[in-house]
Coordinates of C-alpha atoms and ligand atoms in Angstrom, one line a residue:
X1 CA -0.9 -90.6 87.9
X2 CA -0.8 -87.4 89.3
X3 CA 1.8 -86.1 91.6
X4 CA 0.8 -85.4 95.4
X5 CA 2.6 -83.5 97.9
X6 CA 4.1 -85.0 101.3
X7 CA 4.9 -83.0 104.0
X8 CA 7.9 -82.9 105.9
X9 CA 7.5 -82.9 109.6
X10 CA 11.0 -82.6 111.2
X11 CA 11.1 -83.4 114.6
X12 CA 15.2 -83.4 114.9
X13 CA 14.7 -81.0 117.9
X14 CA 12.3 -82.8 119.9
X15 CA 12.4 -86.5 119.3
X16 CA 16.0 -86.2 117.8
X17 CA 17.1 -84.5 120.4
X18 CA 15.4 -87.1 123.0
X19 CA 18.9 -89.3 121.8
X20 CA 21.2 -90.0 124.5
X21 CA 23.9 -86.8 124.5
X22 CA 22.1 -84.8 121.7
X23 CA 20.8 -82.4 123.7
X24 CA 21.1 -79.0 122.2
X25 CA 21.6 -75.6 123.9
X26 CA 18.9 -72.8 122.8
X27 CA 21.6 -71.2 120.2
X28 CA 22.5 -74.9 118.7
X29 CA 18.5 -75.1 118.2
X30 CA 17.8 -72.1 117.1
X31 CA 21.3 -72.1 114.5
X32 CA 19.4 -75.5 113.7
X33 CA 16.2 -74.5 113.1
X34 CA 17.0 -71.6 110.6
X35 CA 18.8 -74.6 108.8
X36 CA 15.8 -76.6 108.6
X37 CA 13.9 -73.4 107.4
X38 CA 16.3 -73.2 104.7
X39 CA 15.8 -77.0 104.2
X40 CA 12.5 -75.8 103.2
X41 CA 10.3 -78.1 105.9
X42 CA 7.0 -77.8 106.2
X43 CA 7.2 -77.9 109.9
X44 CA 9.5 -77.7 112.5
X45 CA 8.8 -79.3 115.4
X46 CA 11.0 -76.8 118.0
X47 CA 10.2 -78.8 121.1
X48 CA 8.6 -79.9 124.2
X49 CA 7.8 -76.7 126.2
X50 CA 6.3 -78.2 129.3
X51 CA 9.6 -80.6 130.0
X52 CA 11.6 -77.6 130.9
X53 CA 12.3 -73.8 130.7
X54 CA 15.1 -74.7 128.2
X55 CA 12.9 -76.5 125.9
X56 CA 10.1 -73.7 126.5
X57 CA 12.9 -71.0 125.6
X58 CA 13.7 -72.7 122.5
X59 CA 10.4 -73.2 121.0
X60 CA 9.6 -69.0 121.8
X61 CA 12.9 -68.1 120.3
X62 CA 12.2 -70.4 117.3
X63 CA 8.6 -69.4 117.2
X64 CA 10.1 -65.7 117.1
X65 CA 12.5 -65.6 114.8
X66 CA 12.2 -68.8 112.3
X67 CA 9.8 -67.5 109.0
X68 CA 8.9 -70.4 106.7
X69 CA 8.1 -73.8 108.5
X70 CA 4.8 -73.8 110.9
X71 CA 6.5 -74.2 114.0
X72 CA 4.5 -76.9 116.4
X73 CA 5.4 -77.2 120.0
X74 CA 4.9 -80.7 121.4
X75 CA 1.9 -81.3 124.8
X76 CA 0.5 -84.2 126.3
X77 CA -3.1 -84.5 126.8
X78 CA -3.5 -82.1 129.7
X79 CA -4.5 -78.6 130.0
X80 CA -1.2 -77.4 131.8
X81 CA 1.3 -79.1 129.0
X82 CA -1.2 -77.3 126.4
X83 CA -1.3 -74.0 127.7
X84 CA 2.2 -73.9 128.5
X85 CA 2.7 -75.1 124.4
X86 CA 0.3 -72.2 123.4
X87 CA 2.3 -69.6 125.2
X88 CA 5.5 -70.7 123.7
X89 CA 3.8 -70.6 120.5
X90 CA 2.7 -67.1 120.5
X91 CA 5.2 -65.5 118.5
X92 CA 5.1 -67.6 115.4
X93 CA 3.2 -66.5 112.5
X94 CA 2.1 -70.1 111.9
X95 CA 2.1 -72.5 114.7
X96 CA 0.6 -75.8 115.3
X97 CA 0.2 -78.0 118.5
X98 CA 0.7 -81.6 118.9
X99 CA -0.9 -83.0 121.4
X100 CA -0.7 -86.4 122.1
X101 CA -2.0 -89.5 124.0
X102 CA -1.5 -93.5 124.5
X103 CA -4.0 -95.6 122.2
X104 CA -2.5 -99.3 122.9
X105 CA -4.1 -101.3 125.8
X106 CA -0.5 -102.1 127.4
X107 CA 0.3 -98.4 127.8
X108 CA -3.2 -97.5 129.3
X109 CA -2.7 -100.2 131.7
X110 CA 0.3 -100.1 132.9
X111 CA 1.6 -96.5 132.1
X112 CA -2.1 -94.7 132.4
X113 CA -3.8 -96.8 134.3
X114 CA -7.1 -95.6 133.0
X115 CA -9.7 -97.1 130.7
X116 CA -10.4 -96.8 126.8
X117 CA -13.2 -94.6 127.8
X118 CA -11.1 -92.4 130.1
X119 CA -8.4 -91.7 128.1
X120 CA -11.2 -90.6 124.7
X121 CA -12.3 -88.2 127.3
X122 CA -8.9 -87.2 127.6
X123 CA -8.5 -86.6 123.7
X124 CA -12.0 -84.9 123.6
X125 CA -10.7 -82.3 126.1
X126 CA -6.9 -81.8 124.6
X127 CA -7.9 -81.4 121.1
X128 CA -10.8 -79.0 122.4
X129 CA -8.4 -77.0 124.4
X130 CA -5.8 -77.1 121.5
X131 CA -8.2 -75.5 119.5
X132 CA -8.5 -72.7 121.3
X133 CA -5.3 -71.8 120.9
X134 CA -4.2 -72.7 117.5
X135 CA -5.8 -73.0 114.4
X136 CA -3.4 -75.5 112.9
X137 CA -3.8 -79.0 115.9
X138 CA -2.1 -82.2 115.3
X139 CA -3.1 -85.4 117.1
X140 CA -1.2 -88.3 118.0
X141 CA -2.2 -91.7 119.5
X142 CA 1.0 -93.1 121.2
X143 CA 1.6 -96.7 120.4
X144 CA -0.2 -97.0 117.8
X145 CA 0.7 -99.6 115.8
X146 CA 0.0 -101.8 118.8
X147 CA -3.0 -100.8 119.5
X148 CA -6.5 -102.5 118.4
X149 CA -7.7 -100.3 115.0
X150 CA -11.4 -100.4 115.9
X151 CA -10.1 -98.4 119.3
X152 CA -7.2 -96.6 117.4
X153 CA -10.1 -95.4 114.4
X154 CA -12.7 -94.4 117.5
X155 CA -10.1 -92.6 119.1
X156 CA -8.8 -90.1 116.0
X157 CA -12.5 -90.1 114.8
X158 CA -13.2 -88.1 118.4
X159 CA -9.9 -85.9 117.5
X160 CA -11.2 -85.2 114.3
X161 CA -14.6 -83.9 115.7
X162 CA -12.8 -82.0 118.0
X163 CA -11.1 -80.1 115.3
X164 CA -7.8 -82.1 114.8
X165 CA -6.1 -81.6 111.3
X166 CA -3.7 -83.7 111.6
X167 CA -3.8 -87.4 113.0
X168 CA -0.6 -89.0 113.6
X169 CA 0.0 -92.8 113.7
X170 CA 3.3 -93.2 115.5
X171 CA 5.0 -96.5 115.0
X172 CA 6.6 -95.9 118.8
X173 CA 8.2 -98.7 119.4
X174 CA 9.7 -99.4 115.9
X175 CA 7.8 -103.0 115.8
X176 CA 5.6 -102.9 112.7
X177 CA 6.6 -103.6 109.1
X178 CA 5.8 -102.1 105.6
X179 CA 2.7 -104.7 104.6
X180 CA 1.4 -104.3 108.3
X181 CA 1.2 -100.2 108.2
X182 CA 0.1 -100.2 104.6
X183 CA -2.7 -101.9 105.5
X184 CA -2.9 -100.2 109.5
X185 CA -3.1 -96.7 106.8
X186 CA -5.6 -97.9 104.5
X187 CA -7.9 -99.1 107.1
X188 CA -8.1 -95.8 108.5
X189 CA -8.5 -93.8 105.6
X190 CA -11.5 -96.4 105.2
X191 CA -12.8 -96.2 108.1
X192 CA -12.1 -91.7 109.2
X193 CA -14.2 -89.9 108.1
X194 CA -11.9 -87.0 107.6
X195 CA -13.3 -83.1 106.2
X196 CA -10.8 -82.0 103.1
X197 CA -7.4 -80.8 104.3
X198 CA -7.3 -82.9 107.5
X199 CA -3.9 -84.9 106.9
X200 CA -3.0 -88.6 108.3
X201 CA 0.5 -88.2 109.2
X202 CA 3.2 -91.0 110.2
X203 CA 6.3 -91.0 113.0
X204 CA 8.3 -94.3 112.6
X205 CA 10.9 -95.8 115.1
X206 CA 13.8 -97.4 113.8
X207 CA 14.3 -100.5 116.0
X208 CA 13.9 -102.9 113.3
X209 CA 15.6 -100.8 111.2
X210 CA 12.7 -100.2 109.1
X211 CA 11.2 -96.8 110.2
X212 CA 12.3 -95.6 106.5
X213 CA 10.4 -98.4 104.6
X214 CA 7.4 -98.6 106.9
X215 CA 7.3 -94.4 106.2
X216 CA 6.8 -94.8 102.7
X217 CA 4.7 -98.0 102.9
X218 CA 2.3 -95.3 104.4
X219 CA 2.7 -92.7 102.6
X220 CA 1.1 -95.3 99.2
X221 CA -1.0 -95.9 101.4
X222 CA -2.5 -92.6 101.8
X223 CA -0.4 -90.4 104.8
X224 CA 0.1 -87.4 103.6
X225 CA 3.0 -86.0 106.5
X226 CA 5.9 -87.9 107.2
X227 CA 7.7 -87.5 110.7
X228 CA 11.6 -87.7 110.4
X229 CA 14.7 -86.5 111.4
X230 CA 17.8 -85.2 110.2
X231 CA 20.4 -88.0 110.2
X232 CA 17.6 -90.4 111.8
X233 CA 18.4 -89.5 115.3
X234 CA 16.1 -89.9 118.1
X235 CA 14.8 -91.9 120.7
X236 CA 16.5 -95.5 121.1
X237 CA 17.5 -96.4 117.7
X238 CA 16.2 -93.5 116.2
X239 CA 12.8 -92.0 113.7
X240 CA 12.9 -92.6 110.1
X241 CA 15.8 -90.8 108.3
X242 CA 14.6 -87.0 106.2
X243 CA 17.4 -87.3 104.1
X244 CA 16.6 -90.8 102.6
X245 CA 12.6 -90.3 102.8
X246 CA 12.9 -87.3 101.0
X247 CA 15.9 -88.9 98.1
X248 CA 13.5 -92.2 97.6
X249 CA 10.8 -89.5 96.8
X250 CA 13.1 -87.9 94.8
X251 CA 15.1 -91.0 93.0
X252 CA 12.2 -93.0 92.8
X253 CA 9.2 -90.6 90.9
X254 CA 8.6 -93.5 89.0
X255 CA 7.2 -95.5 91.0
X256 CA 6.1 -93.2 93.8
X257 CA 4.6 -89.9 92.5
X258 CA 4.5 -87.6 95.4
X259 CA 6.8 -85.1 95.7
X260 CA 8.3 -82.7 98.9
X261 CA 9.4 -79.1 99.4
X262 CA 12.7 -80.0 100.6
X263 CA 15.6 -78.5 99.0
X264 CA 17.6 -81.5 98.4
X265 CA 20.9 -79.5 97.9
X266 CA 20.5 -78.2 101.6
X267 CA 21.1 -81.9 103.2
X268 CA 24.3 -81.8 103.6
X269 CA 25.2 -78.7 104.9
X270 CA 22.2 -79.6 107.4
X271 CA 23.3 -83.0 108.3
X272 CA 26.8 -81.7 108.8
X273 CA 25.2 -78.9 110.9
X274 CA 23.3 -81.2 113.1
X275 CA 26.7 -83.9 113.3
X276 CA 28.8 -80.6 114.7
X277 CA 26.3 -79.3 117.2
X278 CA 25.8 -82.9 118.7
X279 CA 29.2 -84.3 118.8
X280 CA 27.5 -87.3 116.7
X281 CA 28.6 -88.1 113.2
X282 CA 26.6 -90.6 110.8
X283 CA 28.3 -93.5 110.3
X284 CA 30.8 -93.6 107.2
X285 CA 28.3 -95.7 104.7
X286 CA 25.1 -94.3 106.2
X287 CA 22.9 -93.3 102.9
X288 CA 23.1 -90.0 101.3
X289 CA 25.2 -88.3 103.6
X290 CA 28.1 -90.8 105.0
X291 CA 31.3 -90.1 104.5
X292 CA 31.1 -93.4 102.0
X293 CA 27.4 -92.8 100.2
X294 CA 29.5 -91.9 97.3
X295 CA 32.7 -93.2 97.4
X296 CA 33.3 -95.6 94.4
X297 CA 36.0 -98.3 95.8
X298 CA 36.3 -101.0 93.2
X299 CA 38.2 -100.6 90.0
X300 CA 35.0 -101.9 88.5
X301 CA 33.2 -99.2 89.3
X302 CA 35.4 -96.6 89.6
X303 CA 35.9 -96.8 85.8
X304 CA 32.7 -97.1 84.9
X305 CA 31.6 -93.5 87.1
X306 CA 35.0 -91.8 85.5
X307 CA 32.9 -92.9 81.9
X308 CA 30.1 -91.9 83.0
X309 CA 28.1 -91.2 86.5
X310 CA 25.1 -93.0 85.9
X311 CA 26.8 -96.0 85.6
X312 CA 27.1 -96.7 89.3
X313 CA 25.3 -93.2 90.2
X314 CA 21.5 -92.8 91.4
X315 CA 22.2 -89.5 92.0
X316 CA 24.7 -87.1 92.5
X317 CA 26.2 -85.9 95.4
X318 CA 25.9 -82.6 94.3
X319 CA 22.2 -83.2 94.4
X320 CA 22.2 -83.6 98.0
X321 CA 24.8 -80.7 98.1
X322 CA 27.6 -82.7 98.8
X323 CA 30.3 -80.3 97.8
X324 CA 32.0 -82.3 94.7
X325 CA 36.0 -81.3 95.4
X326 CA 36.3 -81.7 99.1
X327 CA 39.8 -80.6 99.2
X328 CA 39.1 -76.7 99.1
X329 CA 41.1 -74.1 100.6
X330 CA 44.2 -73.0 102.2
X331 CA 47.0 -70.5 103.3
X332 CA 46.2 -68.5 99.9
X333 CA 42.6 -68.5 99.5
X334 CA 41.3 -65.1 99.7
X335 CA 38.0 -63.7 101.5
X336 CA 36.1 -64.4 98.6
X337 CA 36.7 -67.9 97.9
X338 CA 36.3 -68.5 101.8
X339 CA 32.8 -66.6 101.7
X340 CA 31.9 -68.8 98.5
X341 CA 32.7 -71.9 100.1
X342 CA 30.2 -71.0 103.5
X343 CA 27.6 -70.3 101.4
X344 CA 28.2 -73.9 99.4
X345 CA 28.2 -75.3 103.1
X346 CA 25.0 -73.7 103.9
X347 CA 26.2 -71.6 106.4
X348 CA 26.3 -67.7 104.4
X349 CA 27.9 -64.7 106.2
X350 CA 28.6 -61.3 106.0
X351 CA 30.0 -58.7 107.5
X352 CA 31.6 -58.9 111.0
X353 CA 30.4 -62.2 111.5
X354 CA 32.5 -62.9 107.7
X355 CA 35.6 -60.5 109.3
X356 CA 36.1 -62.9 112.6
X357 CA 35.3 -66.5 110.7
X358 CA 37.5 -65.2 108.2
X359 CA 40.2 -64.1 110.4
X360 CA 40.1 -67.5 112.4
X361 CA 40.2 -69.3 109.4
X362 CA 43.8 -67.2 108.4
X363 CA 44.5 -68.6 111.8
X364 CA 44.2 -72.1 111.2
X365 CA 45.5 -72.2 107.5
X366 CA 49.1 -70.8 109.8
X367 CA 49.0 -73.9 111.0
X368 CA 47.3 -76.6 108.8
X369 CA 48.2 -76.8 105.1
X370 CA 44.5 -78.1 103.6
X371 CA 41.6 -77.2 105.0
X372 CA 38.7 -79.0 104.1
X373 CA 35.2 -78.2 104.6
X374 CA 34.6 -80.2 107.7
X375 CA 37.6 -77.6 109.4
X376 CA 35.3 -74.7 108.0
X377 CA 32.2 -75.7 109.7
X378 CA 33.6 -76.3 113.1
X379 CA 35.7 -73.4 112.7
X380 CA 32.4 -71.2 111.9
X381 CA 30.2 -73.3 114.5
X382 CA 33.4 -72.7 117.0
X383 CA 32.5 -68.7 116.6
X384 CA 28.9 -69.1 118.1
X385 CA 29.8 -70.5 120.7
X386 CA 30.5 -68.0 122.9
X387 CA 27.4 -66.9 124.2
X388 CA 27.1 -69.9 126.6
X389 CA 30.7 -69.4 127.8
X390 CA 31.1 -69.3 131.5
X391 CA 35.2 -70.6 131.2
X392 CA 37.4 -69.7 128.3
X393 CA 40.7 -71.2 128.1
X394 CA 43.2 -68.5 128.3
X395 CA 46.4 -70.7 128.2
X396 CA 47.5 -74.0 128.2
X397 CA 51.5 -75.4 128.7
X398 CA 51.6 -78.9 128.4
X399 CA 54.8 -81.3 129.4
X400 CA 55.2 -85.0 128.4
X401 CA 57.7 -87.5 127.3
X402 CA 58.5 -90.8 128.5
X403 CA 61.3 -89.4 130.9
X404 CA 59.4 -87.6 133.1
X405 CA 56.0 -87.0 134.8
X406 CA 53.4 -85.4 132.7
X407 CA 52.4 -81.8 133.9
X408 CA 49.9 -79.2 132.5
X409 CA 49.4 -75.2 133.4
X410 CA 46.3 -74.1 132.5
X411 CA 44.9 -70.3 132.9
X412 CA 41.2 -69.9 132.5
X413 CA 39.3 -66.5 132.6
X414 CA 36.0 -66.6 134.1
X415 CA 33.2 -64.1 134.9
X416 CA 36.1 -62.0 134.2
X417 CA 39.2 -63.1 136.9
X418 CA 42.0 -65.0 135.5
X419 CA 42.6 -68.4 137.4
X420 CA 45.8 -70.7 137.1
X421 CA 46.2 -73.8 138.3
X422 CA 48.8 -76.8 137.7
X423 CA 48.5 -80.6 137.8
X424 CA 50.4 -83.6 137.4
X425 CA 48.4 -86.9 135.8
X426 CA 48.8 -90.0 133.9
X427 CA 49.6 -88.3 130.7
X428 CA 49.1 -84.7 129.3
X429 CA 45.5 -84.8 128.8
X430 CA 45.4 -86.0 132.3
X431 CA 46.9 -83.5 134.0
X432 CA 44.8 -81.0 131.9
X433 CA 41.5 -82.2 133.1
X434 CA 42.6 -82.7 136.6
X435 CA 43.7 -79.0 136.3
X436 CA 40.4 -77.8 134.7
X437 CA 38.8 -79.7 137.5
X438 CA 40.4 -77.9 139.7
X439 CA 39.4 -74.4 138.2
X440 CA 35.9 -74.7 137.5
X441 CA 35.0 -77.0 140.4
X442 CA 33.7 -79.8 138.6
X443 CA 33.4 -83.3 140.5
X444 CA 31.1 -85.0 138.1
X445 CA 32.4 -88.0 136.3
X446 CA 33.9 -88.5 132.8
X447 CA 31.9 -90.7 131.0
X448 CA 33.7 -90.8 127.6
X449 CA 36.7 -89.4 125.6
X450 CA 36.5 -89.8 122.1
X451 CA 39.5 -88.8 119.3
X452 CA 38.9 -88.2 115.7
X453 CA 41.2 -86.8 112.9
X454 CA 38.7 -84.5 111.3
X455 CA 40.6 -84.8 108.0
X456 CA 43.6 -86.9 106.8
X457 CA 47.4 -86.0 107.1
X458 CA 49.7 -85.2 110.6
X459 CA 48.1 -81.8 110.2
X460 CA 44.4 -82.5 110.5
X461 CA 42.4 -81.0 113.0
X462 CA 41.8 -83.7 115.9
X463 CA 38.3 -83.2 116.8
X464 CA 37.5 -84.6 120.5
X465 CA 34.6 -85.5 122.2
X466 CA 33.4 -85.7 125.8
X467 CA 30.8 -86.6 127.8
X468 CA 30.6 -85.5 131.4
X469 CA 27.8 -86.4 133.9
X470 CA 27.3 -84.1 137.3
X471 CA 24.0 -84.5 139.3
X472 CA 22.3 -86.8 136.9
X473 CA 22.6 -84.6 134.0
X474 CA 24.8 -85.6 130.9
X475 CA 26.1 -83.2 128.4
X476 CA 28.8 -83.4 125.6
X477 CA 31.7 -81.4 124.5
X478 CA 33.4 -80.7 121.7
X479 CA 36.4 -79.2 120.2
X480 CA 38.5 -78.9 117.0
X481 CA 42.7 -77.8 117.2
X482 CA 45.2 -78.8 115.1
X483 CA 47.3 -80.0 118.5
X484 CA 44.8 -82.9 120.5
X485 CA 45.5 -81.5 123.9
X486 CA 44.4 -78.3 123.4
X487 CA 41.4 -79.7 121.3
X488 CA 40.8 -81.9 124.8
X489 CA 40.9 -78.9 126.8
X490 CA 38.3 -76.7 124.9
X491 CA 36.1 -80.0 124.8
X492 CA 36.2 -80.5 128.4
X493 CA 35.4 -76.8 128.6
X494 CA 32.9 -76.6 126.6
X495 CA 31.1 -79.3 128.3
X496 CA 31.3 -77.7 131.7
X497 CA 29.7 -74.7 130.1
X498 CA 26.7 -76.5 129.0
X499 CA 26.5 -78.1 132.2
X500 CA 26.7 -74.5 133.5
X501 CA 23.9 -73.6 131.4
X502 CA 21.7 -76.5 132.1
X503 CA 21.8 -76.0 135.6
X504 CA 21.4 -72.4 136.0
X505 CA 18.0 -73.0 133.9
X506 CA 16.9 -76.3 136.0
X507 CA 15.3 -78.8 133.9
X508 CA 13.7 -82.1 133.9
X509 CA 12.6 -84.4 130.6
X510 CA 9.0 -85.3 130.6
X511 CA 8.6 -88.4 128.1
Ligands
KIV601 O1 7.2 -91.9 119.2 C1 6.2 -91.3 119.5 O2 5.1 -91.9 119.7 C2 6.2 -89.9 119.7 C3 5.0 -89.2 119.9 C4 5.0 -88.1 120.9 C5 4.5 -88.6 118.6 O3 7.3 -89.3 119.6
ZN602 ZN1 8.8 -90.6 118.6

């Protein structure tokens, strides 16, 4: 049988990050998106222009400075969402829009309120206007999967007329299963009639849990793009997972011969990218990239991997880039092995951006004894974020015990004036929020406060994670210090800096 290419359509910056707290600033998407170029992608899809000048600013930047991927910029059916798309597209030397519309009866009625007719119209005009503007036009019919095929065939039959060369059949609301969209696909490769190069693509949900297997029940049945993300995040429970699409592809030739451009080897380091910049890690046995995915536990198995890896072994970490010793450096480790490692992490760099990483990571190994690689990508990722900062914490004097009443002094420089301020609380972290409160005028709420070890022993870094809400807008914070208050503190800043950033560019989610 001969091998056929699938595309990979990554929507982590768009649908992923339509997840509750994964919303990105423009340098976290754009640091992202040169990862997913160097994922090797086919496309990228940067974003939702009309929903806000912040998503608009992201997909121009990406569409500027991302070479590889098509980048596709995301539009409803309507002339302003397309235009807007268009113009944030300008810059990319290959760019597609995605425009999309309802196709199930429940969502015309009750979301639409307009007729089957109404909304073909609708398509007619988008895909027209599309067009126009871009050679390369994707079209999806919302809902799909619950809506009647003769309508949901009618319906991309117009788009395809209209120039489409791409139809998408989202699974939206995660409800179908493998047989079901095997047969939804082969039905409308049956029924399209579709000119040579014009792709059916699919974008599965995971609220069954099944947005991975009803991907690749499509793609045997003919789709020839699949929609994911990295890590699986997105709306509700998430799309279908890039990392395990693209490893079933990968493991399992012999029974599915397609094949992707992904570089395997790059999943990690982009999953691990993706985990830092949203404050969200994968849970420890998700596949291919938890912590767990190849941890061998039982003595069983353990000595039958030491004989040899295949016994227990699919594949290998390394494969998926999974660096092999995880223990790596420390106090001694010289600029070179340090530069080796970032480039095995996916993150390479060179000159003064190499000098300051590699001067904060002399910092750390002062105080930690091992530092593994999770330490060297927040340490890195720590660097970038700078360009957002309204607050930086200038000092922080903590005083706790169980004899006496828990006080912080914090010093914070912003817009270049030093302020100072000093609180009492419940306990130390307490008192420093109340102070940083205090400082940057904050008077939202704290939703959560979350503490991880990022590695093992009494010297790991403590990773924390916040989420702060203030004037119905939610961001997250992190931040990585061998001591947890001072971690809490740089969290709790960096959260108020995003929230400074959000609001100085005003913006509102459309779907
Ligand atoms: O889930 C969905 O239907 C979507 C479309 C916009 C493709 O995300
Ligand atoms: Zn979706």
């Amino acid at each position: 049988m001969p091998t056929e290419y699938i595309k990979i359509f990554d929507t982590t910056l768009r649908d992923g990050e339509q997840s509750p707290g994964c919303s990105m600033t423009l340098e976290e998407k754009v640091r992202m998106a040169h990862q997913l170029a160097k994922l090797n992608v086919d496309i990228i899809e940067a974003g939702f222009p009309i929903a806000s000048q912040g998503d608009f600013d992201a997909v121009h930047r990406i569409a500027q400075e991302v070479r590889g991927p098509v980048i596709a910029g995301l539009a409803r059916a309507t002339s302003g969402d397309i235009i807007r798309c268009a113009e944030a597209l300008v810059p990319a030397t290959k760019k597609r829009i995605h425009t999309f519309i309802s196709s199930s009866d429940i969502h015309l009625k009750y979301q639409f309120k307009k007729s089957r007719e109404e909304v073909l119209k609708d398509t007619e005009m988008a895909v027209g206007l599309a067009k126009k503007h871009a050679e390369d036009v994707e079209f999806s019919a919302m809902d799909a999967t619950r809506s009647d095929w003769d309508y949901l065939a009618k319906m991309f039959q117009v788009a395809i007329d209209c120039g489409a060369t791409t139809l998408n059949v989202p699974d939206t609301v995660g409800y179908t299963v493998p047989s079901e969209f095997f047969d939804l696909i082969s039905f409308l490769k049956s029924k399209l009639k579709m000119p040579s190069g014009v792709v059916l693509s699919v974008h599965c949900h995971n609220d069954l849990g099944l947005a991975v297997a009803n991907s690749l029940a499509a793609v045997q049945a003919g789709a020839r793009q699949v929609e994911c993300t990295v890590n699986g995040i997105g709306e509700r429970a998430g799309n279908a997972s890039l990392e395990e699409i693209v490893m079933t592809l990968n493991v399992r030739k012999d029974k599915m011969t397609f094949v992707t451009g992904v570089k395997t080897e790059q999943i990690y380091p982009s999953s691990k990218l993706l985990s830092y910049i949203t404050g969200i890690n994968v849970q420890p046995n998700k596949a291919i990239v938890g912590d767990n995915a190849f941890a061998h536990e039982s003595g069983i198995h353990q000595d039958g991997v030491l004989k040899h890896e295949l016994t227990y072994e699919i594949m290998t970490p390394q494969s998926v880039g999974m660096p092999k010793n995880r223990l790596v450096l420390g106090k001694h480790s010289g600029r070179h092995a340090f530069r080796d490692r970032l480039v095995a992490l996916g993150m390479p760099l060179e000159g003064s951006a190499l000098e300051s990483a590699f001067s904060a990571f002399k910092d750390l190994s002062d105080r930690k004894k091992n530092i593994y690689d999770e330490d060297i990508i927040a340490l890195v990722e720590g660097q970038g974020m700078g360009e957002t900062e309204k607050f930086r914490l200038e000092s922080l004097h903590v005083v706790s015990g169980n004899r006496t009443t828990p006080e912080a002094i914090v010093e914070v420089m912003t817009e270049g004036n030093l302020k100072k301020d000093v609180q009492q609380g419940d306990g130390p972290v307490d008192a420093v929020f109340k102070a940083l409160r205090k400082i940057t005028g904050f008077e939202g709420s704290l939703d959560r406060y979350h503490v991880t070890a990022i590695t093992g022993d009494t010297d790991a870094q403590g990773e924390v994670f916040v989420t702060l809400t203030d004037k119905g807008k939610t961001v997250r914070g992190s931040g990585a210090h061998t001591d947890i208050i001072m971690a809490s503190a740089i969290a709790f800043l960096s959260a108020i800096n995003r929230l400074e950033y959000y609001q100085a560019r005003q913006g509102v989610r459309g779907i």
